[in-house]
XYZ file of C-alpha atoms in Angstrom:
636
model
C 145.364 -90.332 29.325
C 143.484 -87.583 31.178
C 140.767 -85.212 30.051
C 141.289 -81.495 30.528
C 139.358 -79.956 33.423
C 139.003 -76.381 34.579
C 140.775 -77.327 37.810
C 143.790 -78.610 35.866
C 144.027 -75.246 34.123
C 143.894 -72.982 37.186
C 145.427 -75.094 39.967
C 148.918 -75.329 38.538
C 152.089 -73.486 39.471
C 154.369 -71.626 37.071
C 158.041 -70.648 37.315
C 158.963 -66.972 37.145
C 162.104 -64.827 37.149
C 164.895 -67.413 36.684
C 168.128 -65.818 37.879
C 171.600 -67.258 37.339
C 174.288 -66.764 39.962
C 177.320 -64.912 38.567
C 179.469 -68.051 38.944
C 176.928 -70.007 36.883
C 176.641 -72.826 39.426
C 173.235 -72.024 40.915
C 169.948 -70.705 39.636
C 167.018 -69.347 41.626
C 163.447 -69.031 40.387
C 160.087 -68.048 41.820
C 157.335 -70.655 41.840
C 153.908 -68.992 41.758
C 150.386 -70.442 41.737
C 148.270 -69.592 38.702
C 145.384 -68.502 40.903
C 144.832 -67.395 44.478
C 142.186 -68.150 47.066
C 142.522 -65.064 49.292
C 144.028 -61.587 49.208
C 147.630 -62.730 48.859
C 149.534 -64.824 46.341
C 151.853 -67.168 48.233
C 154.996 -67.748 46.174
C 158.176 -69.718 46.814
C 161.862 -69.433 45.969
C 163.569 -72.542 44.573
C 167.248 -73.267 43.969
C 168.687 -75.473 41.218
C 172.263 -76.648 40.734
C 172.990 -75.990 37.081
C 175.083 -79.130 36.716
C 172.053 -81.229 37.657
C 173.865 -83.140 40.424
C 171.476 -82.007 43.179
C 167.693 -81.951 42.954
C 165.807 -78.665 43.069
C 165.064 -77.560 46.602
C 163.052 -74.811 48.168
C 165.206 -71.955 49.409
C 162.808 -70.613 52.047
C 160.019 -72.047 54.164
C 157.794 -69.060 54.947
C 154.244 -68.421 53.786
C 154.759 -65.168 51.925
C 154.871 -63.424 48.603
C 158.524 -63.787 47.589
C 159.841 -62.094 44.454
C 162.735 -60.514 42.566
C 165.600 -62.900 43.442
C 169.032 -61.417 42.700
C 172.553 -62.503 43.525
C 175.464 -60.735 45.127
C 178.478 -60.244 42.864
C 180.339 -63.082 44.609
C 177.356 -65.509 44.313
C 177.459 -66.017 48.105
C 174.176 -64.281 48.936
C 170.744 -64.488 47.369
C 168.708 -61.334 47.872
C 164.933 -61.261 47.472
C 161.779 -59.393 48.474
C 159.331 -60.979 50.922
C 156.298 -59.806 52.882
C 156.641 -62.566 55.499
C 156.541 -60.060 58.396
C 153.701 -57.841 57.149
C 151.643 -59.218 54.284
C 151.455 -56.761 51.421
C 154.552 -54.834 52.509
C 157.676 -56.386 50.930
C 161.059 -55.999 52.574
C 164.544 -56.923 51.374
C 165.985 -60.189 52.678
C 169.280 -61.970 52.185
C 169.944 -65.713 52.167
C 173.574 -66.589 52.901
C 174.298 -69.869 51.155
C 177.193 -70.907 53.381
C 175.001 -71.258 56.478
C 171.504 -71.233 54.884
C 170.631 -68.266 57.110
C 168.006 -65.747 56.027
C 168.271 -62.182 57.333
C 165.707 -59.404 57.126
C 167.653 -56.426 55.786
C 165.014 -53.667 55.780
C 161.981 -52.615 57.792
C 160.984 -49.676 55.625
C 157.367 -48.915 56.514
C 156.338 -48.094 52.957
C 157.835 -51.362 51.670
C 160.528 -51.929 49.043
C 159.451 -51.717 45.402
C 162.695 -52.867 43.775
C 166.416 -53.070 44.485
C 169.830 -53.674 42.936
C 172.867 -55.219 44.676
C 175.898 -53.096 43.768
C 179.454 -54.176 43.025
C 180.413 -52.662 46.381
C 179.482 -55.670 48.552
C 178.297 -53.369 51.326
C 175.730 -51.437 49.286
C 172.309 -52.187 47.838
C 170.351 -49.583 45.899
C 166.671 -49.519 46.811
C 163.545 -48.112 45.193
C 160.921 -47.182 47.767
C 158.286 -44.567 48.438
C 158.618 -42.209 51.405
C 157.676 -43.626 54.762
C 154.470 -42.206 56.253
C 155.009 -39.217 58.532
C 153.344 -38.722 61.902
C 150.965 -36.346 60.133
C 150.132 -39.038 57.570
C 149.380 -41.501 60.354
C 147.191 -38.970 62.166
C 145.290 -38.065 59.008
C 144.644 -41.725 58.225
C 143.510 -42.383 61.804
C 141.163 -39.375 61.796
C 140.004 -39.970 58.217
C 141.206 -36.488 57.381
C 142.609 -37.910 54.191
C 141.344 -35.897 51.233
C 143.512 -36.541 48.200
C 144.569 -33.480 46.237
C 145.631 -34.714 42.809
C 149.125 -33.558 41.964
C 150.117 -32.847 45.574
C 152.390 -35.206 47.497
C 151.831 -37.962 44.991
C 153.776 -41.092 45.920
C 156.867 -41.832 43.862
C 159.704 -44.321 44.096
C 162.944 -42.698 45.224
C 166.491 -43.979 45.002
C 167.861 -44.991 48.393
C 171.072 -46.702 49.518
C 171.217 -49.506 52.076
C 174.514 -49.992 53.922
C 174.590 -53.699 54.767
C 177.149 -53.147 57.530
C 174.934 -50.817 59.555
C 171.461 -51.450 58.158
C 171.129 -47.699 57.616
C 169.118 -46.429 54.644
C 169.971 -43.024 53.178
C 168.130 -41.068 50.504
C 170.439 -39.065 48.207
C 169.077 -35.631 47.359
C 168.835 -36.264 43.614
C 166.155 -36.311 40.896
C 163.871 -33.975 42.934
C 160.375 -35.504 43.022
C 160.781 -37.576 39.896
C 159.645 -41.193 40.012
C 162.558 -43.633 39.648
C 161.634 -46.425 37.236
C 164.750 -48.561 36.832
C 168.442 -48.864 37.772
C 171.435 -50.573 36.173
C 175.054 -50.346 37.338
C 177.922 -50.256 34.892
C 179.564 -53.706 34.852
C 182.953 -52.353 35.995
C 181.421 -50.983 39.204
C 181.021 -47.465 37.867
C 177.932 -45.248 38.025
C 174.301 -46.324 37.945
C 172.151 -45.582 34.947
C 168.875 -44.305 36.360
C 165.636 -44.040 34.409
C 163.102 -41.596 35.865
C 159.677 -40.237 34.960
C 157.847 -37.093 36.051
C 155.183 -39.178 37.751
C 154.195 -42.735 38.609
C 150.906 -42.050 36.796
C 150.719 -44.466 33.820
C 148.800 -41.915 31.777
C 151.488 -39.248 32.120
C 154.762 -40.730 33.329
C 155.783 -42.924 30.375
C 156.024 -39.869 28.080
C 158.306 -37.961 30.459
C 161.245 -40.350 30.808
C 164.777 -39.114 31.398
C 168.126 -40.849 31.820
C 170.661 -39.962 34.502
C 173.953 -41.183 35.862
C 174.317 -41.560 39.622
C 177.631 -42.079 41.436
C 176.932 -44.052 44.642
C 180.318 -43.066 46.054
C 179.886 -39.281 45.816
C 176.076 -39.202 45.802
C 176.045 -36.943 42.755
C 173.933 -37.212 39.604
C 174.294 -36.165 35.981
C 171.472 -35.731 33.458
C 171.732 -37.555 30.119
C 168.522 -36.204 28.616
C 165.054 -37.430 27.663
C 164.168 -40.866 26.356
C 161.360 -42.090 24.126
C 158.045 -43.161 25.611
C 157.715 -46.258 27.774
C 161.478 -46.750 28.148
C 162.761 -49.811 30.062
C 165.346 -52.635 30.074
C 168.568 -50.683 30.717
C 171.915 -52.253 29.772
C 175.556 -51.111 29.618
C 178.386 -52.227 27.359
C 181.923 -51.040 26.554
C 182.951 -49.906 23.068
C 185.929 -48.249 21.372
C 184.367 -44.821 21.922
C 183.625 -45.433 25.600
C 180.619 -46.760 27.446
C 177.224 -47.172 25.828
C 173.768 -47.359 27.390
C 170.940 -49.265 25.762
C 167.234 -49.368 26.449
C 163.945 -50.338 24.845
C 161.270 -47.736 24.108
C 158.503 -46.991 21.653
C 159.631 -45.785 18.253
C 158.902 -42.013 18.135
C 156.734 -40.114 17.698
C 153.588 -42.256 18.006
C 152.466 -43.988 21.182
C 151.197 -47.017 19.246
C 154.398 -48.180 17.627
C 156.917 -50.960 17.465
C 159.403 -51.153 20.325
C 162.953 -50.224 19.340
C 166.380 -50.821 20.887
C 168.164 -47.504 21.427
C 171.933 -47.095 21.775
C 173.320 -44.028 23.571
C 177.060 -43.321 23.448
C 177.461 -41.786 26.891
C 180.453 -39.515 26.165
C 179.295 -38.087 22.827
C 175.543 -38.293 23.564
C 174.975 -39.793 20.092
C 171.715 -41.762 20.095
C 170.849 -44.428 17.531
C 167.811 -46.604 16.905
C 169.549 -49.932 16.395
C 166.435 -51.806 15.227
C 165.139 -49.364 12.606
C 163.810 -51.252 9.584
C 163.949 -54.699 11.193
C 160.984 -57.019 10.670
C 161.306 -58.156 14.304
C 160.531 -56.481 17.638
C 162.962 -56.415 20.583
C 161.320 -57.530 23.834
C 164.243 -57.754 26.281
C 167.812 -56.512 26.663
C 170.114 -58.470 28.963
C 173.398 -57.063 30.260
C 176.636 -59.032 30.186
C 180.185 -57.896 30.823
C 180.550 -57.155 27.113
C 177.945 -56.990 24.330
C 174.337 -57.287 25.603
C 171.919 -59.971 24.480
C 168.654 -59.067 22.752
C 165.447 -61.106 22.604
C 163.356 -60.518 19.468
C 159.718 -61.410 18.849
C 160.089 -62.845 15.360
C 156.756 -63.800 13.849
C 155.444 -66.822 15.737
C 158.913 -67.552 17.134
C 161.786 -65.854 18.982
C 165.302 -64.906 17.919
C 168.142 -64.423 20.403
C 170.899 -62.107 19.216
C 173.963 -60.213 20.419
C 174.163 -56.444 20.021
C 177.501 -55.879 18.318
C 179.021 -52.448 17.539
C 177.555 -52.179 14.038
C 174.902 -54.877 13.775
C 173.116 -57.761 15.472
C 174.598 -61.245 15.456
C 171.914 -63.940 15.532
C 172.808 -66.586 18.105
C 169.789 -68.896 18.002
C 166.132 -69.137 17.000
C 163.483 -70.777 19.135
C 159.860 -71.845 18.576
C 157.359 -69.820 20.570
C 158.589 -67.403 23.218
C 161.631 -66.773 25.385
C 160.906 -64.740 28.520
C 162.770 -63.493 31.604
C 166.252 -63.939 30.145
C 169.082 -64.170 32.671
C 172.781 -64.643 31.966
C 176.134 -64.985 33.644
C 178.454 -61.938 33.406
C 180.393 -63.614 30.592
C 177.226 -64.219 28.591
C 178.247 -67.834 28.033
C 175.288 -69.339 29.899
C 171.656 -68.252 29.874
C 168.494 -69.185 31.742
C 165.083 -68.438 30.305
C 161.411 -69.383 30.466
C 160.224 -71.248 27.405
C 157.950 -74.146 26.490
C 156.552 -75.967 23.476
C 153.240 -76.175 21.641
C 152.050 -78.750 24.141
C 154.043 -77.933 27.291
C 153.726 -74.756 29.390
C 156.837 -72.665 30.088
C 159.582 -74.047 32.286
C 163.090 -72.927 33.176
C 165.601 -73.843 30.479
C 169.366 -73.526 30.627
C 172.158 -73.539 28.056
C 174.444 -71.548 25.819
C 172.975 -68.577 23.906
C 173.643 -70.499 20.700
C 171.571 -73.428 22.004
C 170.385 -76.005 22.526
C 168.570 -75.300 25.793
C 167.743 -78.048 28.268
C 164.709 -78.031 30.529
C 165.627 -78.097 34.226
C 162.151 -77.788 35.796
C 158.815 -79.508 35.321
C 156.355 -77.467 37.337
C 153.164 -78.794 35.696
C 153.573 -82.616 35.780
C 149.807 -82.945 36.156
C 149.478 -81.978 32.478
C 151.854 -84.676 31.203
C 149.035 -87.131 30.497
C 146.574 -84.631 29.035
C 145.958 -84.875 25.278
C 145.721 -81.465 23.626
C 144.447 -80.363 20.252
C 146.866 -80.324 17.319
C 148.355 -76.842 16.905
C 149.756 -75.629 13.618
C 151.104 -72.333 12.281
C 149.179 -70.456 9.596
C 150.602 -68.054 7.057
C 148.440 -66.123 4.646
C 148.143 -62.746 2.959
C 145.896 -59.836 3.828
C 143.623 -58.241 1.263
C 146.346 -55.672 0.469
C 149.055 -58.341 0.129
C 150.631 -57.965 3.587
C 152.087 -61.216 4.935
C 150.283 -62.399 8.075
C 150.547 -65.327 10.453
C 148.609 -67.005 13.226
C 147.790 -70.379 14.725
C 145.107 -72.992 14.203
C 144.246 -75.417 16.995
C 142.079 -78.370 16.006
C 139.618 -80.192 18.275
C 141.269 -82.843 20.430
C 141.621 -86.107 18.521
C 140.624 -84.612 15.169
C 142.474 -83.765 11.969
C 141.700 -81.079 9.416
C 140.092 -83.693 7.139
C 137.418 -84.292 9.809
C 136.065 -80.751 9.353
C 134.244 -78.530 9.062
C 134.171 -77.693 12.771
C 132.561 -74.933 14.788
C 135.276 -72.262 14.863
C 135.989 -69.729 17.581
C 138.360 -66.905 16.641
C 140.181 -65.438 19.650
C 141.765 -62.019 19.075
C 144.816 -61.182 21.202
C 145.158 -58.145 23.446
C 147.482 -55.201 23.291
C 147.143 -54.575 20.405
C 150.940 -54.705 20.705
C 151.000 -58.377 21.604
C 151.126 -61.548 19.536
C 150.316 -65.214 19.439
C 153.561 -67.169 19.557
C 153.799 -70.855 18.728
C 153.561 -71.937 22.365
C 151.078 -73.843 24.524
C 147.742 -72.033 24.344
C 146.207 -72.973 27.686
C 145.171 -70.179 30.066
C 142.310 -69.111 32.359
C 141.057 -66.567 29.803
C 139.464 -67.683 26.519
C 142.184 -69.992 25.216
C 142.497 -72.353 22.305
C 143.222 -75.627 24.081
C 140.365 -75.135 26.547
C 137.905 -74.805 23.662
C 139.610 -77.492 21.561
C 138.954 -79.946 24.393
C 135.231 -79.225 23.932
C 135.211 -79.908 20.184
C 136.014 -76.501 18.720
C 138.590 -75.487 16.158
C 140.222 -72.241 17.259
C 141.822 -69.537 15.112
C 144.446 -67.305 16.751
C 145.227 -64.474 14.311
C 148.114 -61.991 14.411
C 146.671 -58.965 12.593
C 148.607 -55.756 11.979
C 149.127 -53.659 15.094
C 150.782 -56.533 16.922
C 154.305 -57.544 17.835
C 156.811 -59.599 15.890
C 156.893 -57.924 12.471
C 158.637 -54.618 13.074
C 157.641 -51.028 13.693
C 155.568 -50.288 10.577
C 153.412 -53.378 11.100
C 152.721 -52.336 14.700
C 152.082 -48.674 13.904
C 149.486 -49.477 11.250
C 146.525 -49.312 13.651
C 147.209 -45.961 15.342
C 143.989 -43.983 14.981
C 142.603 -46.769 12.774
C 141.739 -49.575 15.172
C 139.207 -52.011 13.798
C 139.984 -51.178 10.192
C 142.659 -53.229 8.421
C 143.338 -55.277 11.573
C 139.744 -56.487 11.398
C 139.889 -57.351 7.688
C 143.159 -59.193 8.462
C 141.180 -61.393 10.860
C 138.287 -61.914 8.463
C 140.672 -62.959 5.698
C 141.962 -65.730 7.963
C 138.440 -66.853 8.839
C 137.543 -66.928 5.126
C 140.616 -69.058 4.444
C 139.607 -71.620 7.074
C 136.058 -71.743 5.710
C 137.353 -72.232 2.166
C 139.637 -75.052 3.310
C 136.732 -76.907 4.929
C 138.043 -76.488 8.466
C 135.494 -73.925 9.707
C 131.731 -74.314 9.473
C 130.467 -70.923 8.187
C 127.194 -71.414 10.087
C 128.938 -71.997 13.431
C 131.409 -69.143 13.886
C 132.163 -67.535 17.237
C 134.482 -64.712 18.248
C 136.148 -63.912 21.570
C 138.870 -61.803 23.119
C 140.138 -60.062 26.241
C 141.184 -56.389 26.495
C 141.997 -55.215 22.948
C 140.826 -58.654 21.871
C 137.544 -57.833 23.601
C 137.380 -54.649 21.537
C 137.861 -56.635 18.342
C 135.167 -59.087 19.391
C 132.712 -56.240 20.031
C 133.793 -54.487 16.841
C 133.400 -57.640 14.780
C 129.784 -58.267 15.759
C 128.998 -54.591 15.171
C 130.384 -54.855 11.625
C 129.240 -58.335 10.633
C 126.405 -60.769 11.308
C 128.579 -63.812 10.502
C 129.226 -64.725 14.130
C 126.589 -66.640 16.068
C 128.132 -65.969 19.488
C 130.666 -63.569 20.990
C 132.639 -63.127 24.204
C 133.812 -59.630 25.163
C 136.263 -59.838 28.083
C 137.437 -56.538 29.640
C 136.837 -55.043 26.214
C 136.966 -51.492 24.880
C 133.695 -50.199 23.438
C 134.312 -46.415 23.504
C 137.815 -45.101 22.830
C 137.034 -41.549 23.923
C 135.739 -42.784 27.252
C 138.800 -44.997 27.688
C 141.191 -42.121 26.951
C 139.386 -40.116 29.638
C 139.159 -42.782 32.345
C 141.680 -45.583 31.675
C 145.056 -45.674 33.402
C 146.857 -45.460 30.027
C 144.787 -42.622 28.597
C 147.353 -41.070 26.253
C 148.137 -44.448 24.717
C 144.426 -45.146 24.224
C 143.972 -41.740 22.588
C 146.701 -42.681 20.109
C 144.791 -45.843 19.238
C 141.364 -44.257 19.047
C 142.634 -41.191 17.207
C 141.148 -38.468 19.414
C 139.722 -37.557 22.816
C 136.424 -36.130 23.982
C 138.077 -32.751 24.493
C 139.237 -32.553 20.887
C 136.407 -30.104 20.125
C 132.789 -30.518 19.157
C 132.126 -34.014 17.793
C 131.682 -36.316 16.125
C 135.280 -37.256 16.814
C 137.551 -39.697 14.980
C 137.311 -42.121 17.898
C 133.544 -42.316 17.468
C 134.023 -43.928 14.055
C 136.161 -46.744 15.536
C 134.192 -47.371 18.739
C 131.885 -50.416 18.804
C 129.318 -48.532 20.891
C 128.652 -46.240 17.914
C 127.363 -49.260 16.013
C 125.508 -51.008 18.839
C 122.208 -50.775 16.942
C 123.631 -53.208 14.373
C 124.481 -55.945 16.866
C 122.303 -59.043 16.753
C 124.880 -61.606 17.927
C 124.425 -63.006 21.472
C 127.192 -61.585 23.685
C 128.835 -62.793 26.897
C 130.389 -59.794 28.707
C 132.999 -60.515 31.426
C 134.753 -57.786 33.414
C 136.653 -57.203 36.663
C 134.958 -54.784 39.042
C 138.215 -52.965 39.897
C 139.763 -52.849 36.425
C 141.701 -49.590 36.042
C 143.162 -50.440 32.624
C 139.781 -50.816 30.901
C 137.363 -49.585 33.590
C 134.115 -51.403 34.294
C 132.154 -48.528 32.754
C 133.066 -49.870 29.310
C 131.210 -53.117 30.031
C 128.280 -51.280 31.610
C 128.024 -49.116 28.482
C 127.841 -52.176 26.213
C 125.378 -53.935 28.538
C 123.006 -50.964 28.560
C 123.197 -50.589 24.794
C 122.457 -54.282 24.226
C 119.602 -54.139 26.705
C 118.226 -51.080 24.901
C 118.300 -52.872 21.549
C 116.990 -56.110 23.063
C 120.068 -58.175 22.168
C 120.551 -61.506 23.948
C 123.473 -61.151 26.312
C 124.878 -62.091 29.702
C 126.837 -59.597 31.815
C 129.153 -60.933 34.542
C 131.161 -58.756 36.944
C 133.932 -60.273 39.087
C 134.318 -58.510 42.468
C 137.834 -57.518 43.624
C 139.311 -58.275 40.191
C 141.334 -55.969 37.992
C 142.151 -56.291 34.289
C 143.211 -59.907 34.809
C 141.153 -62.372 36.795
C 143.248 -63.776 39.662
C 140.971 -65.541 42.148
C 140.533 -69.280 41.705
C 136.744 -69.405 41.790
C 136.518 -66.550 39.316
C 138.974 -68.200 36.918
C 136.962 -71.417 37.098
C 133.815 -69.434 36.358
C 135.420 -67.785 33.303
C 136.453 -71.163 31.905
C 133.155 -72.926 32.476
C 131.013 -69.977 31.433
C 133.007 -69.527 28.225
C 132.451 -73.119 27.161
C 128.785 -73.073 28.154
C 128.180 -69.892 26.158
C 129.639 -71.226 22.938
C 128.013 -74.607 23.483
C 124.653 -72.869 23.736
C 124.986 -71.026 20.432
C 127.350 -73.082 18.287
C 126.341 -76.603 19.366
C 129.548 -78.446 18.477
C 129.338 -81.992 17.244
C 130.005 -84.665 19.864
C 133.671 -85.563 20.012
């Protein structure tokens, strides 16, 4: 039996992107460290025989960032991206299984962003930005490199690689639109191509369009616009011809539940196939016939098949299913999933289940005792059904309470807590449970897993009913003798950081708070964050909406900073473009002005997520020390 340490949390490795060969005999996955120690994340490709007769083995031996494994149609070649030759610049490689020979297939100076092997064995479609011109090189050398916004902005273009000659051509299609995603029709027909007007996250996701591209003739056909944030293209045949499916936000709002859309290509009839469902589609997966759909379903996950008139439920799984891969027949799937007490691993089986685990990438956790995790269901003040998780201190039962309770709000807000292992570098339940805390993980309205209306309920009203949803859960745990009302803490990262800041601005019930990469001013975020239009939908307005006060002022924690008396730990990445550092500086200066006890920590080189090992260790240790200082848990 081993105690949980910060090193055990951050020094592990996690599987990513499991990919089944079309013949179903082999599977490749990426093995990635949970933290990095320098500027690059060194990942590895591993191969597994699906029949279990041969042990997993590493496919390559280089020190590199390797990603996006995909198979040729005949299962003879494994393609992947690697920056082995020039770190930070990925190129396409091919591993021929017959002779275990790896070949570098591209040397595109701008690097390869994504790719798709086509049914023509001699062609691979590439997504890549333009290579630098001689003028670009000269300007960079001479530092004559002023950036004019809107001019010559980089975008991913569709290109074709001929494997026989190594030649890359760029079809003259889609003008200067940014290519987001490709999917070829299963019979070898045209490619469905999703484009946006720009790679800019603030603008591009609202400008999506679908096209068809014929790789034989090099011609394209427009299919029309798509809803915001479209992704996950799939094809399937039907009685009325071919259909295209994709996921996108339910119109017209930008804070909304994700829907599965079905476009009949010949008639151009478009349907929202998930309208009215109390689940949220998270992935579409193409087969040779009807596609598979992964649904966030409350605390769990439902796997279904998209049939002509309805969905057919195939199986239901505790927690999450991620990175679904399937054989062309759809008879075998690979997926990442775990349990309440085991982190995700690659699992294999039929879509109807059961799934068997074929990797164990975190054996160092096998002897670690974790806190008991249990689902919670309760009702909001207005009668809405809600759920969440409770994690008890390690070695304790509910009857041993009351305990100091830390509530951790999730990010998004279009995210959710699923019934999976809650152990991460950011404020996480099992890390605090190991120190004697009970932890409440609420799923308030605005999140994923309960359909469109549930998710859309916070647009322009952040911090309103979603906050009372959280408080109702805290009150329940106090009433049941699990939470000590005099030792309550609150924490969160990103939107969870907003809710933490909002909570202490609205209530004096919490004795300590952690605000990680949190939003404190929605107008400022809409103006400076990389997803500005989405943030404006959440906050309800922008600074240029006329003379204030604006609607976003009424839902911004900074407007209520004079009320805060709770000690606050502020953590933020210095290079965060999602929620820029200015948000944390704003809160720090306000708390300093009002003489509120707080600690402000900035992590150099970090973005919205903290990636470097020493920084992750600092987050873990500092989080525990902060709550220990103010909540003083009983000795366990």
